[in-house]
Coordinates of C-alpha atoms and ligand atoms in Angstrom, one line a residue:
M1 CA -1.6 11.1 -26.1
A2 CA -1.5 7.5 -25.1
R3 CA -1.2 6.7 -21.4
P4 CA 2.5 6.0 -20.7
D5 CA 3.3 2.7 -19.1
F6 CA 5.0 2.4 -15.8
P7 CA 8.6 1.7 -16.6
R8 CA 9.2 -2.0 -17.1
S9 CA 12.9 -2.1 -16.2
L10 CA 15.2 -0.3 -13.9
V11 CA 17.2 0.9 -16.9
E12 CA 14.0 2.5 -18.4
F13 CA 13.1 4.0 -15.1
Q14 CA 16.5 5.5 -14.6
A15 CA 16.5 7.0 -18.0
R16 CA 13.3 8.8 -17.1
F17 CA 14.6 10.0 -13.7
D18 CA 18.2 10.5 -14.6
S19 CA 18.9 13.6 -12.6
D20 CA 18.0 15.5 -9.5
A21 CA 16.3 18.1 -11.7
A22 CA 14.0 15.4 -13.4
C23 CA 13.1 14.1 -9.9
R24 CA 12.4 17.5 -8.6
R25 CA 10.1 18.4 -11.5
Y26 CA 8.2 15.2 -10.8
L27 CA 7.9 15.9 -7.1
V28 CA 6.5 19.4 -7.8
A29 CA 4.0 18.0 -10.3
C30 CA 2.8 15.3 -7.8
R31 CA 2.5 17.6 -4.9
W32 CA 0.9 20.5 -6.6
P33 CA -1.1 19.0 -9.4
D34 CA -3.1 22.2 -9.9
G35 CA 0.1 24.3 -10.0
F36 CA 2.1 25.7 -7.2
R37 CA 0.9 28.8 -5.4
C38 CA 3.0 30.7 -2.8
P39 CA 1.6 29.9 0.7
A40 CA 2.7 33.5 1.8
C41 CA 1.2 35.7 -1.0
G42 CA -0.8 33.4 -3.2
D43 CA 1.2 34.2 -6.3
A44 CA 1.3 31.5 -8.9
G45 CA 4.7 32.4 -10.3
S46 CA 7.6 30.4 -9.0
Y47 CA 10.8 28.8 -10.1
L48 CA 12.9 25.9 -8.8
L49 CA 16.2 27.0 -7.3
A50 CA 19.0 25.3 -9.2
A51 CA 20.5 22.3 -7.3
R52 CA 18.2 22.7 -4.3
E53 CA 14.9 21.2 -3.2
L54 CA 13.3 24.7 -3.0
L55 CA 10.7 26.6 -5.0
Q56 CA 11.0 30.4 -4.8
C57 CA 8.1 32.7 -5.3
R58 CA 8.6 35.3 -8.0
A59 CA 6.6 38.0 -6.1
C60 CA 7.8 37.8 -2.5
R61 CA 10.8 35.4 -2.8
R62 CA 9.4 33.1 -0.1
Q63 CA 11.0 29.6 -0.4
T64 CA 9.0 26.4 -0.1
S65 CA 10.5 23.0 0.3
V66 CA 9.7 20.5 -2.4
T67 CA 10.5 17.5 -0.2
A68 CA 9.1 18.5 3.2
G69 CA 6.6 15.9 4.3
T70 CA 7.9 13.2 2.0
V71 CA 10.5 10.5 2.8
L72 CA 13.0 12.6 0.8
D73 CA 13.0 15.4 3.4
R74 CA 16.5 16.4 4.4
T75 CA 18.1 13.5 2.7
R76 CA 21.8 13.6 1.8
L77 CA 21.4 10.9 -0.9
P78 CA 20.8 12.0 -4.5
L79 CA 17.1 12.0 -5.5
P80 CA 17.6 9.5 -8.4
L81 CA 18.9 7.0 -5.9
W82 CA 15.7 7.3 -3.8
F83 CA 13.5 7.1 -6.9
A84 CA 15.3 3.9 -8.0
A85 CA 15.0 2.4 -4.5
A86 CA 11.3 3.1 -4.5
Y87 CA 11.0 1.6 -7.9
L88 CA 12.7 -1.6 -6.9
V89 CA 10.6 -1.9 -3.7
T90 CA 7.5 -1.3 -5.8
T91 CA 8.2 -3.8 -8.5
H92 CA 10.1 -6.6 -6.7
T93 CA 7.3 -8.6 -5.1
P94 CA 7.4 -9.9 -2.5
G95 CA 9.7 -7.6 -0.7
F96 CA 13.2 -6.6 -1.1
S97 CA 16.1 -7.0 1.4
A98 CA 18.5 -4.2 2.3
L99 CA 21.4 -6.3 1.0
Q100 CA 19.7 -6.6 -2.4
L101 CA 19.0 -2.9 -2.4
Q102 CA 22.6 -2.1 -1.6
R103 CA 23.9 -4.2 -4.5
Q104 CA 21.3 -3.0 -7.0
L105 CA 22.0 0.7 -6.3
G106 CA 25.8 0.2 -5.9
L107 CA 25.7 1.8 -2.4
A108 CA 29.0 1.7 -0.5
R109 CA 27.2 1.5 2.9
Y110 CA 24.8 -1.2 4.0
E111 CA 23.3 1.2 6.6
A112 CA 22.2 3.6 3.9
A113 CA 20.3 0.9 2.1
W114 CA 18.8 -0.3 5.3
T115 CA 17.6 3.2 6.3
M116 CA 16.1 3.8 2.8
L117 CA 14.3 0.5 2.9
Q118 CA 12.8 1.2 6.4
K119 CA 11.6 4.7 5.3
L120 CA 10.0 3.3 2.1
R121 CA 8.4 0.4 3.9
R122 CA 6.7 2.8 6.4
A123 CA 4.2 3.8 3.8
M124 CA 3.2 0.2 3.3
V125 CA 2.4 -0.5 7.0
R126 CA 0.0 2.4 7.2
P127 CA -3.6 1.2 7.3
E128 CA -5.6 1.8 4.1
R129 CA -8.1 4.5 4.3
D130 CA -10.6 4.0 1.4
R131 CA -13.4 1.6 2.3
L132 CA -14.5 -1.2 0.1
A133 CA -17.8 -0.9 -1.7
G134 CA -20.3 -2.8 -3.8
T135 CA -20.6 -6.5 -3.1
V136 CA -18.0 -7.7 -0.5
E137 CA -17.1 -11.2 0.8
L138 CA -16.3 -11.2 4.5
D139 CA -14.8 -14.0 6.6
E140 CA -12.1 -14.8 9.1
T141 CA -9.2 -17.2 9.3
Y142 CA -6.5 -18.3 11.7
V143 CA -2.8 -17.6 11.1
G144 CA 0.2 -19.1 12.8
G145 CA 0.3 -21.8 15.4
V146 CA -0.3 -25.4 14.6
E147 CA -2.5 -26.1 11.6
E148 CA -5.7 -27.8 12.7
G149 CA -9.1 -28.2 11.3
R150 CA -11.9 -26.0 12.5
R151 CA -13.8 -28.9 13.9
G152 CA -17.0 -27.3 13.0
G153 CA -16.8 -24.6 15.5
R154 CA -14.9 -21.4 16.1
Q155 CA -12.7 -22.2 19.0
R156 CA -10.0 -19.8 20.1
D157 CA -6.5 -21.3 19.9
S158 CA -4.1 -19.0 21.9
K159 CA -1.2 -19.9 19.5
K160 CA -3.0 -18.5 16.5
S161 CA -3.9 -15.0 15.4
I162 CA -7.3 -14.3 14.0
L163 CA -7.5 -12.5 10.7
A164 CA -10.6 -10.8 9.4
G165 CA -10.8 -10.3 5.7
A166 CA -13.0 -8.5 3.2
V167 CA -12.7 -8.7 -0.6
E168 CA -14.7 -6.8 -3.3
V169 CA -16.5 -9.0 -5.8
R170 CA -15.5 -7.9 -9.3
G171 CA -17.1 -10.2 -11.8
R172 CA -15.3 -13.5 -11.4
G173 CA -12.3 -11.8 -9.9
S174 CA -11.4 -9.7 -6.9
G175 CA -11.3 -6.0 -6.5
R176 CA -9.6 -4.4 -3.5
I177 CA -9.0 -6.3 -0.2
R178 CA -8.8 -5.4 3.5
L179 CA -7.3 -7.6 6.1
A180 CA -6.8 -7.0 9.8
V181 CA -5.7 -9.0 12.8
V182 CA -8.6 -8.9 15.3
P183 CA -8.7 -9.9 19.0
D184 CA -11.7 -12.2 19.0
L185 CA -14.7 -13.5 17.0
S186 CA -17.4 -11.4 18.7
A187 CA -20.1 -9.5 16.9
A188 CA -18.6 -6.2 18.2
T189 CA -15.2 -7.0 16.7
F190 CA -16.6 -7.8 13.3
A191 CA -18.8 -4.7 13.4
R192 CA -15.7 -2.6 14.1
F193 CA -13.7 -4.3 11.3
A194 CA -16.6 -3.8 8.9
E195 CA -17.1 -0.2 9.8
A196 CA -13.4 0.5 9.1
A197 CA -13.2 -1.6 5.9
I198 CA -16.6 -1.5 4.1
T199 CA -18.8 1.4 3.0
P200 CA -22.2 1.3 4.7
G201 CA -25.0 0.2 2.4
S202 CA -22.7 -2.3 0.6
T203 CA -23.8 -5.9 0.2
V204 CA -21.8 -8.2 2.5
L205 CA -21.6 -11.9 1.8
T206 CA -20.8 -14.1 4.8
D207 CA -21.3 -17.5 6.3
G208 CA -23.9 -18.2 8.9
W209 CA -21.7 -17.3 11.9
Q210 CA -23.8 -15.5 14.5
S211 CA -21.4 -12.6 14.8
F212 CA -22.0 -11.6 11.2
R213 CA -25.7 -11.2 11.8
A214 CA -25.2 -8.0 13.7
L215 CA -23.9 -6.4 10.5
S216 CA -27.4 -6.3 9.0
G217 CA -28.0 -2.8 10.6
S218 CA -25.5 -1.1 8.3
Y219 CA -25.2 -3.5 5.4
E220 CA -27.3 -5.8 3.3
Q221 CA -25.9 -8.9 4.9
R222 CA -26.4 -12.2 3.1
P223 CA -25.3 -15.5 4.7
T224 CA -24.3 -17.5 1.6
V225 CA -22.6 -20.5 3.3
I226 CA -25.1 -23.0 4.7
G227 CA -24.1 -25.9 6.9
D228 CA -20.5 -27.3 6.9
P229 CA -18.0 -24.4 7.4
K230 CA -15.7 -26.3 4.9
N231 CA -18.1 -25.0 2.2
A232 CA -16.9 -21.4 2.9
A233 CA -13.8 -21.7 0.6
K234 CA -16.1 -22.6 -2.3
Q235 CA -18.9 -20.1 -1.6
L236 CA -16.7 -17.2 -0.5
P237 CA -13.8 -17.9 -2.9
R238 CA -12.2 -14.5 -3.2
V239 CA -11.7 -13.9 0.5
H240 CA -10.4 -17.4 0.9
R241 CA -8.0 -17.0 -2.0
A242 CA -6.7 -13.9 -0.3
F243 CA -6.2 -15.8 3.0
A244 CA -4.4 -18.6 1.2
N245 CA -2.1 -16.2 -0.8
L246 CA -1.2 -14.3 2.4
K247 CA -0.3 -17.6 4.2
T248 CA 1.8 -18.8 1.3
W249 CA 3.7 -15.5 1.3
L250 CA 4.2 -15.6 5.0
L251 CA 5.5 -19.1 5.0
G252 CA 7.5 -19.1 1.7
T253 CA 9.2 -15.7 2.0
H254 CA 9.4 -15.1 5.6
H255 CA 9.3 -18.7 7.0
G256 CA 6.4 -17.8 9.2
V257 CA 5.8 -14.6 11.2
G258 CA 5.2 -14.2 14.9
A259 CA 2.0 -12.7 16.2
K260 CA 3.8 -9.5 17.2
H261 CA 4.9 -8.6 13.7
L262 CA 2.0 -10.1 11.8
P263 CA 0.0 -6.8 11.5
H264 CA 2.8 -5.1 9.7
Y265 CA 3.2 -8.0 7.2
V266 CA -0.6 -8.1 6.7
D267 CA -0.6 -4.3 5.9
E268 CA 2.3 -4.8 3.4
F269 CA 0.4 -7.6 1.7
V270 CA -2.7 -5.5 1.4
F271 CA -0.7 -2.5 0.2
R272 CA 0.8 -4.6 -2.7
F273 CA -2.4 -6.4 -3.5
N274 CA -4.5 -3.3 -3.9
R275 CA -1.9 -1.6 -6.1
R276 CA -1.1 -4.7 -8.2
R277 CA -2.4 -2.9 -11.3
T278 CA -1.3 0.6 -10.5
P279 CA 2.4 0.4 -9.7
M280 CA 2.8 4.2 -10.2
A281 CA 0.4 4.8 -7.3
A282 CA 2.4 2.4 -5.2
F283 CA 5.6 4.1 -6.2
Q284 CA 4.2 7.5 -5.2
S285 CA 2.8 6.2 -1.9
L286 CA 6.3 4.8 -1.0
L287 CA 7.9 8.2 -1.5
G288 CA 5.2 9.9 0.6
L289 CA 3.8 11.9 -2.4
T290 CA 0.2 11.2 -1.8
T291 CA -0.3 12.2 1.7
Q292 CA -1.7 15.7 1.0
H293 CA -3.2 15.4 -2.4
A294 CA -5.3 13.1 -4.5
P295 CA -3.4 10.3 -6.2
T296 CA -1.4 11.6 -9.2
T297 CA -2.3 10.4 -12.6
Y298 CA 0.0 9.2 -15.4
Q299 CA -0.9 12.4 -17.2
M300 CA 0.8 14.5 -14.4
L301 CA 4.0 12.5 -14.9
Y302 CA 4.0 13.3 -18.5
A303 CA 3.0 17.0 -17.9
A304 CA 5.9 17.2 -15.5
E305 CA 8.3 15.9 -18.1
S306 CA 7.1 17.9 -21.1
T307 CA 7.1 21.3 -19.3
G308 CA 10.3 20.7 -17.5
Ligands
ZN401 ZN1 5.0 34.7 -2.5

């Protein structure tokens, strides 16, 4: 069977998830990819109670919530509405307003759209957990404040935030990225960022800044930029492209973001970037379906549909 595409339009998407029952089957397939087993007696036989988000064990009749632990828990809104909202937030880069969501879903109340959006966005502002690997470009940049040149040195400007960035080298392109607002330019700060973002033993490409030298204990650290720091954009092109794209997004869409809210926007940017080729994974993350289990594959979606 060919791998199904992520639906290309809201209409196509809604045809796939057209009822509470279809959404429930999908939830079960995502959350128990190896099949549901009763947590009380271990029995593998179960059935979905009609019109409720509960699985009932055939042997002991214990009921298990299908939505507990997801953003859909205790919701009063129909599941297809949630699924459509998650689809819109996943596919409409960059970002989606509550008003747009209200209009697209035909919701009577603005508050309902706003609440849905807040819940869905919570998944995007959780830090990423998987670390980068292979060959990784590492550098830092300033965000916010008045744009000025670096003047050859790394001087702290209190109006700006410092952003550390790491990007996997994939051929001529970029793999996954990690970005984080950091307090200073010290060796300890970059060691902490690298430890959270990059798998030990990876090759890390940096410029000659002294704080990067301390990384050589855990990584094969290669200073690739010699001399003028302006060469960094040429010699570490991927991480500088990520910085530039982030800044364009912050300025263009959000008209600049204050230091207080910057970390959330950075996390949202990273979330979208790292799932740009796997919208189904992004969709599942937004609904909270990947917290307890490995990411669900396209095959599971199909399995859920064909057995349902
Ligand atoms: Zn049981």
